PDB file of C-alpha atoms in Angstrom:
ATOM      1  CA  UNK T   1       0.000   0.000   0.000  1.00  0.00           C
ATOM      2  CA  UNK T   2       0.995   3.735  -0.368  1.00  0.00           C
ATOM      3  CA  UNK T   3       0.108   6.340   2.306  1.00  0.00           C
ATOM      4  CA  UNK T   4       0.007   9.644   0.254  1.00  0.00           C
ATOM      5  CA  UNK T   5       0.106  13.506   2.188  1.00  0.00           C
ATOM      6  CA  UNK T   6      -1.501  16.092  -0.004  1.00  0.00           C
ATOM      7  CA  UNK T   7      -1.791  20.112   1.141  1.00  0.00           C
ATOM      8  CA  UNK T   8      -3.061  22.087   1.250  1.00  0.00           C
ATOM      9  CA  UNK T   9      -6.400  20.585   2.296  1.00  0.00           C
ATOM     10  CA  UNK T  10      -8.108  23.582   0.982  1.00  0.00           C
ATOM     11  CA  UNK T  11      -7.692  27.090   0.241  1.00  0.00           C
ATOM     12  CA  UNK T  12      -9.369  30.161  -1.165  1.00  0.00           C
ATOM     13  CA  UNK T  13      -7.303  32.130  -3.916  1.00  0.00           C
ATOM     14  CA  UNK T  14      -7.789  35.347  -5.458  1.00  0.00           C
ATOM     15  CA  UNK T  15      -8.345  35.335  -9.033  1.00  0.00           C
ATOM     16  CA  UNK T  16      -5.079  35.920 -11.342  1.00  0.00           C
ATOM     17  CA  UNK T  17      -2.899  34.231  -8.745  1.00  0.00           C
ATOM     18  CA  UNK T  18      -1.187  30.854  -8.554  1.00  0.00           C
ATOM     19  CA  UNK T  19      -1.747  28.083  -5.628  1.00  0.00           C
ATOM     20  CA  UNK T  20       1.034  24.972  -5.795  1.00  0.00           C
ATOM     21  CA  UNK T  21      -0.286  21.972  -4.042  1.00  0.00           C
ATOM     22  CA  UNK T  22       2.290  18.943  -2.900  1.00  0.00           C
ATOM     23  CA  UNK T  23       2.168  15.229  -2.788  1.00  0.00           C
ATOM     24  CA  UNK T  24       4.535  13.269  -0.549  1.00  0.00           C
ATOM     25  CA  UNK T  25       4.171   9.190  -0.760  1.00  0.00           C
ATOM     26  CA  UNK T  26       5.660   7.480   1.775  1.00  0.00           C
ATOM     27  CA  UNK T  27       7.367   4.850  -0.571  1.00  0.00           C
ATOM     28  CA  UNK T  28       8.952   5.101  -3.791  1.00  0.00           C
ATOM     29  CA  UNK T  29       6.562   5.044  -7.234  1.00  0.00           C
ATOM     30  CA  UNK T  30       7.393   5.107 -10.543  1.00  0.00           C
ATOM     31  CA  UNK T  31       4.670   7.538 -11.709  1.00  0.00           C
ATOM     32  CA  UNK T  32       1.909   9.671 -10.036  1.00  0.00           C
ATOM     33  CA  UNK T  33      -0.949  10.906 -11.673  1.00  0.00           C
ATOM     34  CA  UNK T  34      -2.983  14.432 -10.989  1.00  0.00           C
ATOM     35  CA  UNK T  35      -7.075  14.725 -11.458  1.00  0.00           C
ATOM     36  CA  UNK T  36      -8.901  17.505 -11.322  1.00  0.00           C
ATOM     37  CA  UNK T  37     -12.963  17.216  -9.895  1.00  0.00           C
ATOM     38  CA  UNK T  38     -15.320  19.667 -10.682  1.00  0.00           C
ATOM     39  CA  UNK T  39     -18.078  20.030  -8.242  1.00  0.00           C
ATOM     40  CA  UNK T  40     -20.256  16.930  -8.711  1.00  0.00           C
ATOM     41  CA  UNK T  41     -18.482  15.585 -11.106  1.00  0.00           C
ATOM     42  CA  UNK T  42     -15.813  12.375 -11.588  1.00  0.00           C
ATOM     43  CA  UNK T  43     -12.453  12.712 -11.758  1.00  0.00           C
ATOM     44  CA  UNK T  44     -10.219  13.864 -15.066  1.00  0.00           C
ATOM     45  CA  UNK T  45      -7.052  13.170 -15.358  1.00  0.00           C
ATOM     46  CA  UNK T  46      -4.782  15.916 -15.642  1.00  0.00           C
ATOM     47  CA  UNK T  47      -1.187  14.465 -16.145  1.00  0.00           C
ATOM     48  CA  UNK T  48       0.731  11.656 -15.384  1.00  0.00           C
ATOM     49  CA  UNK T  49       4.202  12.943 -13.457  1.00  0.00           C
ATOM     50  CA  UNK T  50       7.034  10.635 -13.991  1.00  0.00           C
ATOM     51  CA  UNK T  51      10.769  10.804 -12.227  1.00  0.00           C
ATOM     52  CA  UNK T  52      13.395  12.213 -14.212  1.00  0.00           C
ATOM     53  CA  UNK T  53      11.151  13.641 -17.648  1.00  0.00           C
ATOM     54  CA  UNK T  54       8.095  16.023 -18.372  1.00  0.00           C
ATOM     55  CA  UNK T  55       4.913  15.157 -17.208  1.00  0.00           C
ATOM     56  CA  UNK T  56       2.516  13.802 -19.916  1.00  0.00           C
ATOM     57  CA  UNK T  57      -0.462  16.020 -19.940  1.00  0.00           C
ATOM     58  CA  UNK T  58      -4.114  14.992 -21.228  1.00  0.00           C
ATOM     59  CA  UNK T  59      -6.426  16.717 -23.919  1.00  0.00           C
ATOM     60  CA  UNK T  60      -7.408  20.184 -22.554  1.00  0.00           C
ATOM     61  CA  UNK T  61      -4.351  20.268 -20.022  1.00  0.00           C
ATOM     62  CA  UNK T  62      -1.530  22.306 -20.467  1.00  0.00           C
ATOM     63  CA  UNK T  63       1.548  22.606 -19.216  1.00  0.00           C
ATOM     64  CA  UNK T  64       1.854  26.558 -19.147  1.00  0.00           C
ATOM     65  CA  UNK T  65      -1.440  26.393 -16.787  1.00  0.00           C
ATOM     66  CA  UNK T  66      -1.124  23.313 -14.696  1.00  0.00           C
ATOM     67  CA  UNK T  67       2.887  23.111 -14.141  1.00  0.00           C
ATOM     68  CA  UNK T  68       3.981  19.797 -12.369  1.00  0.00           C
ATOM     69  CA  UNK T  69       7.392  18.752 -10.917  1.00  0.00           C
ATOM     70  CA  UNK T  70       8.479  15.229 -10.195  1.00  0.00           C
ATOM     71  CA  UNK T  71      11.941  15.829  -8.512  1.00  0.00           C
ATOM     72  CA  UNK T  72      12.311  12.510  -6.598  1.00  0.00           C
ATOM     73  CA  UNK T  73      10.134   9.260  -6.443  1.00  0.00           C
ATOM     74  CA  UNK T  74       8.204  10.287  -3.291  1.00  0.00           C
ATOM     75  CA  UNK T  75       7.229  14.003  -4.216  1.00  0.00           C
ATOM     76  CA  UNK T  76       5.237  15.862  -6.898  1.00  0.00           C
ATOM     77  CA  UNK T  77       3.669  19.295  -6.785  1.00  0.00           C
ATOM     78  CA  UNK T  78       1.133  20.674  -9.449  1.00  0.00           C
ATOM     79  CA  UNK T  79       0.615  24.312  -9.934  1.00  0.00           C
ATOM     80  CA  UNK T  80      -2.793  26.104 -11.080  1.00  0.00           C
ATOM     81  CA  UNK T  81      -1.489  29.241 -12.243  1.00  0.00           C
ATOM     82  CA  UNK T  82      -3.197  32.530 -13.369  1.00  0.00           C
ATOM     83  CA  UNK T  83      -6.817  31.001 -11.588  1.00  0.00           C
ATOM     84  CA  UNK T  84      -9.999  31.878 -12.214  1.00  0.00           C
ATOM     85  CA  UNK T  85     -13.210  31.077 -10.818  1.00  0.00           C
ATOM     86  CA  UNK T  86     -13.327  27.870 -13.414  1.00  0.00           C
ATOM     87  CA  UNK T  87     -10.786  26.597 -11.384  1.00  0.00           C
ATOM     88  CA  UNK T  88     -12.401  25.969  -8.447  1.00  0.00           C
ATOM     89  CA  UNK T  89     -12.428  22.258  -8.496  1.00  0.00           C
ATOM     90  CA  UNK T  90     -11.459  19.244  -6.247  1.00  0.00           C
ATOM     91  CA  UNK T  91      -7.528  18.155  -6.877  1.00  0.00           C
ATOM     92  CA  UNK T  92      -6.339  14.984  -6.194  1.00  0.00           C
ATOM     93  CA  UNK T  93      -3.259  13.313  -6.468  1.00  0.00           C
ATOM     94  CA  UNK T  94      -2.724   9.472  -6.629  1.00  0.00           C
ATOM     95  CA  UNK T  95      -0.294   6.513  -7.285  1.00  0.00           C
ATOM     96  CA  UNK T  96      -0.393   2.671  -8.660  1.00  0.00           C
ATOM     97  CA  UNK T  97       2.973   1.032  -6.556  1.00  0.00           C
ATOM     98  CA  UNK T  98       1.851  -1.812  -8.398  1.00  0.00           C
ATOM     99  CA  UNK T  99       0.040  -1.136 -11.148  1.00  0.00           C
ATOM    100  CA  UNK T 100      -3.435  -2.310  -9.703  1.00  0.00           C
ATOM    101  CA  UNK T 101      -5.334  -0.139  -7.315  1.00  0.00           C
ATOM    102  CA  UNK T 102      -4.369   3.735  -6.789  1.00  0.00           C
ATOM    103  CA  UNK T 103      -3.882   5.088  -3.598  1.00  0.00           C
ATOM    104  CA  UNK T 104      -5.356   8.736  -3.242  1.00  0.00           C
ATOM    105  CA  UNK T 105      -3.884  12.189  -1.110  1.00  0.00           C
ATOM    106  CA  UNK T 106      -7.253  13.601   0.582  1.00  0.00           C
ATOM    107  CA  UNK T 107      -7.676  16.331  -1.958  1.00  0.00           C
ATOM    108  CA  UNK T 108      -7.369  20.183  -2.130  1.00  0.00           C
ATOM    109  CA  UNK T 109     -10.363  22.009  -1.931  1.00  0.00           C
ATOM    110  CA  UNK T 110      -9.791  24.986  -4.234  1.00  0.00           C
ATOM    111  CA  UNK T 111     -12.162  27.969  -4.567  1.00  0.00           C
ATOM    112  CA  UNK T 112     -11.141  30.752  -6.424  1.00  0.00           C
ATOM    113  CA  UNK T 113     -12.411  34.463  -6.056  1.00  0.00           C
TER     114      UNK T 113
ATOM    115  CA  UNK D   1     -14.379  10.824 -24.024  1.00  0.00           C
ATOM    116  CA  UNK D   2     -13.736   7.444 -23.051  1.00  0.00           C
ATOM    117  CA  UNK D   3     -15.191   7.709 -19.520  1.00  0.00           C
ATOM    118  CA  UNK D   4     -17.636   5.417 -18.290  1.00  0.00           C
ATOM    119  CA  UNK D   5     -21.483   5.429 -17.062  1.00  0.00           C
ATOM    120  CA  UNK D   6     -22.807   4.658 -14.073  1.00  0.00           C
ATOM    121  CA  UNK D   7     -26.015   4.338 -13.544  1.00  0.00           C
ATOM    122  CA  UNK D   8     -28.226   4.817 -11.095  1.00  0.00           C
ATOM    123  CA  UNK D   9     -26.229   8.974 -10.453  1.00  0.00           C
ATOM    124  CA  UNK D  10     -27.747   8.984  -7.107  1.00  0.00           C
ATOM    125  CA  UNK D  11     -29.531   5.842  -4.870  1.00  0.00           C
ATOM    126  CA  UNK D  12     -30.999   6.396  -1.765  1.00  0.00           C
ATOM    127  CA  UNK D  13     -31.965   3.545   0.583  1.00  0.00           C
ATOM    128  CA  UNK D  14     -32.707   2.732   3.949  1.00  0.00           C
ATOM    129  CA  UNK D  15     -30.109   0.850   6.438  1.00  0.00           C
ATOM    130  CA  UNK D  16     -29.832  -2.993   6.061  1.00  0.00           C
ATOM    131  CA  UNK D  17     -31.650  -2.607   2.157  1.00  0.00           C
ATOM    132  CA  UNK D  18     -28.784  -3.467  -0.482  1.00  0.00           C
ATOM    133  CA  UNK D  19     -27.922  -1.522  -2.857  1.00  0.00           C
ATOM    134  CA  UNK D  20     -26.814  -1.999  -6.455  1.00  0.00           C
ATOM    135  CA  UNK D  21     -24.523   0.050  -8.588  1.00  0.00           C
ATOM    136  CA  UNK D  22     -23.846  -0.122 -11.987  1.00  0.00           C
ATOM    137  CA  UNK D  23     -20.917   0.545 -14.244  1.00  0.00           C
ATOM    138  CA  UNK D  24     -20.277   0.532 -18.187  1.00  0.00           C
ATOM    139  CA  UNK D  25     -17.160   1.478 -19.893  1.00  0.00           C
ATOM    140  CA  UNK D  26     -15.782   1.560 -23.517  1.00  0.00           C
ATOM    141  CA  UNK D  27     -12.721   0.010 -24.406  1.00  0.00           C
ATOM    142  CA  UNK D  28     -10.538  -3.228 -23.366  1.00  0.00           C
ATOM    143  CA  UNK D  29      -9.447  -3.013 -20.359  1.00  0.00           C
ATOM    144  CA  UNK D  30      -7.040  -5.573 -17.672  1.00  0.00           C
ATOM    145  CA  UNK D  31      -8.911  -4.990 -14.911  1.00  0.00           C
ATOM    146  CA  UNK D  32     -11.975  -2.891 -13.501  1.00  0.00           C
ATOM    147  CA  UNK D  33     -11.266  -0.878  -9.949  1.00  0.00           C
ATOM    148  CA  UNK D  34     -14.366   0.077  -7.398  1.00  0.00           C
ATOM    149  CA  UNK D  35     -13.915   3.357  -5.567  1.00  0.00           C
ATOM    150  CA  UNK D  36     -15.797   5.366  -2.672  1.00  0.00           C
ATOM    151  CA  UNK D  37     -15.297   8.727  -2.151  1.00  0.00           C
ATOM    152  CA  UNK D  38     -16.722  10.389   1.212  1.00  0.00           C
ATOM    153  CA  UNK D  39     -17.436  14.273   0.949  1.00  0.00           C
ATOM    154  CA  UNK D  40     -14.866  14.851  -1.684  1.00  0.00           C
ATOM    155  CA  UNK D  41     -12.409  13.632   0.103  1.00  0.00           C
ATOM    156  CA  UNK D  42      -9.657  11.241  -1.494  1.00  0.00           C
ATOM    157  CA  UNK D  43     -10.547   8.168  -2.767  1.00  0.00           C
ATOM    158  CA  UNK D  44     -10.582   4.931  -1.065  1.00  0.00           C
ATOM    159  CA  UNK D  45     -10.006   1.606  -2.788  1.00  0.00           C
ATOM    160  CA  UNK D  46     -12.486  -0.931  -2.886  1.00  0.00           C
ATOM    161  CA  UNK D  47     -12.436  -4.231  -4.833  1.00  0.00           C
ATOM    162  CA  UNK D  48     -10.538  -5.099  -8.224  1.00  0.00           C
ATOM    163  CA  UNK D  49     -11.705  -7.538 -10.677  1.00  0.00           C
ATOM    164  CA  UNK D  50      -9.793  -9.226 -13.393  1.00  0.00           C
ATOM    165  CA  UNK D  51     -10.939  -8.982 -17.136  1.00  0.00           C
ATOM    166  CA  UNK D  52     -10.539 -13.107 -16.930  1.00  0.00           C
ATOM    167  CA  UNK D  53     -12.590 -13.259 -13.358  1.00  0.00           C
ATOM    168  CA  UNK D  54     -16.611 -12.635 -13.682  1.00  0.00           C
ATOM    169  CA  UNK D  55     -17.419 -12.113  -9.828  1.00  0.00           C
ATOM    170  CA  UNK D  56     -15.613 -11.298  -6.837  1.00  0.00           C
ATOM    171  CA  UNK D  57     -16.693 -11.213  -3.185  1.00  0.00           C
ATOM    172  CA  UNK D  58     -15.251  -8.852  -0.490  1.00  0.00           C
ATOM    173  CA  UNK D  59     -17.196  -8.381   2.928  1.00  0.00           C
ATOM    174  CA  UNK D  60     -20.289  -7.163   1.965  1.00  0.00           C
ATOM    175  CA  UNK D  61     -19.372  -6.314  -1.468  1.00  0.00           C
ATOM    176  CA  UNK D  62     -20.610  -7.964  -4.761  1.00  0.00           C
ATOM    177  CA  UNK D  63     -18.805  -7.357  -7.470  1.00  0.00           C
ATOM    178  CA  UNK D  64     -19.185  -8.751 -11.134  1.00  0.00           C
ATOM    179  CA  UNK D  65     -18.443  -8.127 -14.575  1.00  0.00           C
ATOM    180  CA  UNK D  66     -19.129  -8.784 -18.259  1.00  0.00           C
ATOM    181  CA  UNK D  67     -16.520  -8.116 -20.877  1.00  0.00           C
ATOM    182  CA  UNK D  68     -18.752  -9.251 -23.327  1.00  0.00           C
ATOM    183  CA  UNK D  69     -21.169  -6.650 -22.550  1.00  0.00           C
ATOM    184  CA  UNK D  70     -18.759  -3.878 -21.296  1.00  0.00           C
ATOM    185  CA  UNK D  71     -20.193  -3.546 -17.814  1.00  0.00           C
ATOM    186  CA  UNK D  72     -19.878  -4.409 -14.337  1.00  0.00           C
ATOM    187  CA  UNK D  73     -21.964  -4.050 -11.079  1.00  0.00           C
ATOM    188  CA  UNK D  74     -20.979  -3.514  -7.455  1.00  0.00           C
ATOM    189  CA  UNK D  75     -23.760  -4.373  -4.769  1.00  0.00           C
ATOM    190  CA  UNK D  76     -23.668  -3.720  -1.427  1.00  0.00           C
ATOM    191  CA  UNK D  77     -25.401  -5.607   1.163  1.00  0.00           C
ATOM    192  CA  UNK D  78     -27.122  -5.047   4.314  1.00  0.00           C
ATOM    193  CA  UNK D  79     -26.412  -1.138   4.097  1.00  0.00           C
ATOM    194  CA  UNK D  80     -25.368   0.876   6.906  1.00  0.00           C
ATOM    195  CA  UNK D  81     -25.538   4.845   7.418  1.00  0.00           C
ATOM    196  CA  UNK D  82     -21.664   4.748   7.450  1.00  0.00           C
ATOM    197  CA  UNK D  83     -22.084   3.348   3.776  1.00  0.00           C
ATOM    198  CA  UNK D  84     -23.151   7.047   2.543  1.00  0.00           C
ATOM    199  CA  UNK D  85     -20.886   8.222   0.189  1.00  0.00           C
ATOM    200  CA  UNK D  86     -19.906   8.330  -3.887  1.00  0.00           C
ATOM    201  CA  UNK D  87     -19.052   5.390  -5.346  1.00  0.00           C
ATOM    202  CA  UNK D  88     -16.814   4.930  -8.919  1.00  0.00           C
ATOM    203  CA  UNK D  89     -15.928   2.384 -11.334  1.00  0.00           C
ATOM    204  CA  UNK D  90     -12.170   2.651 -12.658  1.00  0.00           C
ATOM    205  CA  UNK D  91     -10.797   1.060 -15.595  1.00  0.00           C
ATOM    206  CA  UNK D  92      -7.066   0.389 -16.253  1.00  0.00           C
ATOM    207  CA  UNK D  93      -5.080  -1.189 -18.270  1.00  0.00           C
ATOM    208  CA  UNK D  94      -6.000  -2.221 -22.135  1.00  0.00           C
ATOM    209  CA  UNK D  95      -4.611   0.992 -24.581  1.00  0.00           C
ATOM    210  CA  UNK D  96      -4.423   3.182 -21.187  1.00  0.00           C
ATOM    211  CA  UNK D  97      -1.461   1.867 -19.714  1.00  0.00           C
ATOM    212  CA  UNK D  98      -1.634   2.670 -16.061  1.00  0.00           C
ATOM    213  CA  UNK D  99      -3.973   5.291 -16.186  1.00  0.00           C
ATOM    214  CA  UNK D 100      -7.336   5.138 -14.557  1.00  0.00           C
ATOM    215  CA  UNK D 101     -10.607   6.321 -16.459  1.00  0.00           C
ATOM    216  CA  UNK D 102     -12.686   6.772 -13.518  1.00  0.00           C
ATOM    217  CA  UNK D 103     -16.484   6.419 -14.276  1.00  0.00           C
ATOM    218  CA  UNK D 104     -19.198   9.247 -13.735  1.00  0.00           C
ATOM    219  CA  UNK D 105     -20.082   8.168  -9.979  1.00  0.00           C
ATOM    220  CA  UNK D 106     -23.433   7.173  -8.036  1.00  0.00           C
ATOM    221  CA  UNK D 107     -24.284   9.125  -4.843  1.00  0.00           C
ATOM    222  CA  UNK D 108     -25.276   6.228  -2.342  1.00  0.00           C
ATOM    223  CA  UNK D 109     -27.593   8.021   0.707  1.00  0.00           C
ATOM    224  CA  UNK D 110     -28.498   5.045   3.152  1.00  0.00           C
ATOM    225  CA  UNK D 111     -31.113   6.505   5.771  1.00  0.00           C
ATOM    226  CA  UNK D 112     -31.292   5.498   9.605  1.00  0.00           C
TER     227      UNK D 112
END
């Protein structure tokens, strides 16, 4: 299993800024993967991080908005940059040690105003 | 998109009822994943079933699936208030690689 830290819990962001948000897994992982959930919605996946190269984004993700670094095999962060209210969504971050079930960080709770 | 359905969105029973969820999805997959998520919090893992298995037992958790048909229901027996909560359907594997496609959810409310 994979115990995952994710912060902030939640926060409220003025509009135009940037919020970075942090994953720490307590055991190494190959990749980690970062979904976005709009209220009442499922989860999208934004972008798979791996170790050592860029992140692979998904259709309607870029990098220039949703930054990610990968520096080690226990940490990622993801950045929303430049929000706006659209933003105000659920993010999650997860891993799959061994390729079968995903282990999830709690979420961050972002509202932007 | 290749997301799945679920179907019913939202299911409310009362305590020691069971309750049924269902899940289809699109494309070939390895293996099919059940989720809950309380309060949109993280997400907690559930039961996985093989593409080669057709039901699996867990507690009080059903699951079963039909490639042939693309789908795959979870049931929960004898319900309890602590049961409240979304539930998902995940698919892996197949073209995806090791990304999930997480289905569009069912909102389980199981009354005292």
């Amino acid at each position: 299993s994979a115990v995952i830290s994710q912060k902030p819990s939640r926060d409220i962001c003025q509009r135009g800024t940037s919020l970075t948000i942090q994953c720490q897994v307590d055991s190494q992982v190959t990749m980690m993967f970062w979904y976005r959930q709009q209220p009442g919605q499922s989860l999208t996946l934004i972008a798979t991080a791996n170790q050592g190269s860029e992140a692979t984004y998904e259709s309607g993700f870029v990098i220039d908005k949703f930054p990610i670094s990968r520096p080690n095999l226990t940490f990622s962060t993801l950045t929303v940059s430049n929000m706006s209210p659209e933003d105000s969504s659920i993010y999650l971050c997860s891993a799959r040690p061994r390729n079968t079930e995903a282990f999830f960080g709690q979420g961050t709770r972002l509202t932007v105003v | 998109s290749q997301q799945g359905e679920e179907d019913p969105q939202a299911l409310s029973i009362q305590e020691g009822e069971n309750a049924t969820m269902n899940c289809s999805y699109k494309t070939s997959i390895n293996n099919l994943q059940w989720y809950r998520q309380n309060s949109g919090r993280g997400l907690v893992h559930l039961i996985l079933i093989r593409s080669n298995e057709r039901e699996k037992h867990s507690g009080r958790l059903r699951v079963t699936l039909d490639t042939s048909k693309k789908s795959s229901s979870l049931l929960i027996t004898a319900s309890r208030a602590a049961d409240t909560a979304s539930y998902f359907c995940a698919t892996g594997g197949g073209g995806g690689g090791n990304k999930l496609t997480f289905g569009t959810g069912t909102q389980l409310k199981v009354e005292l």
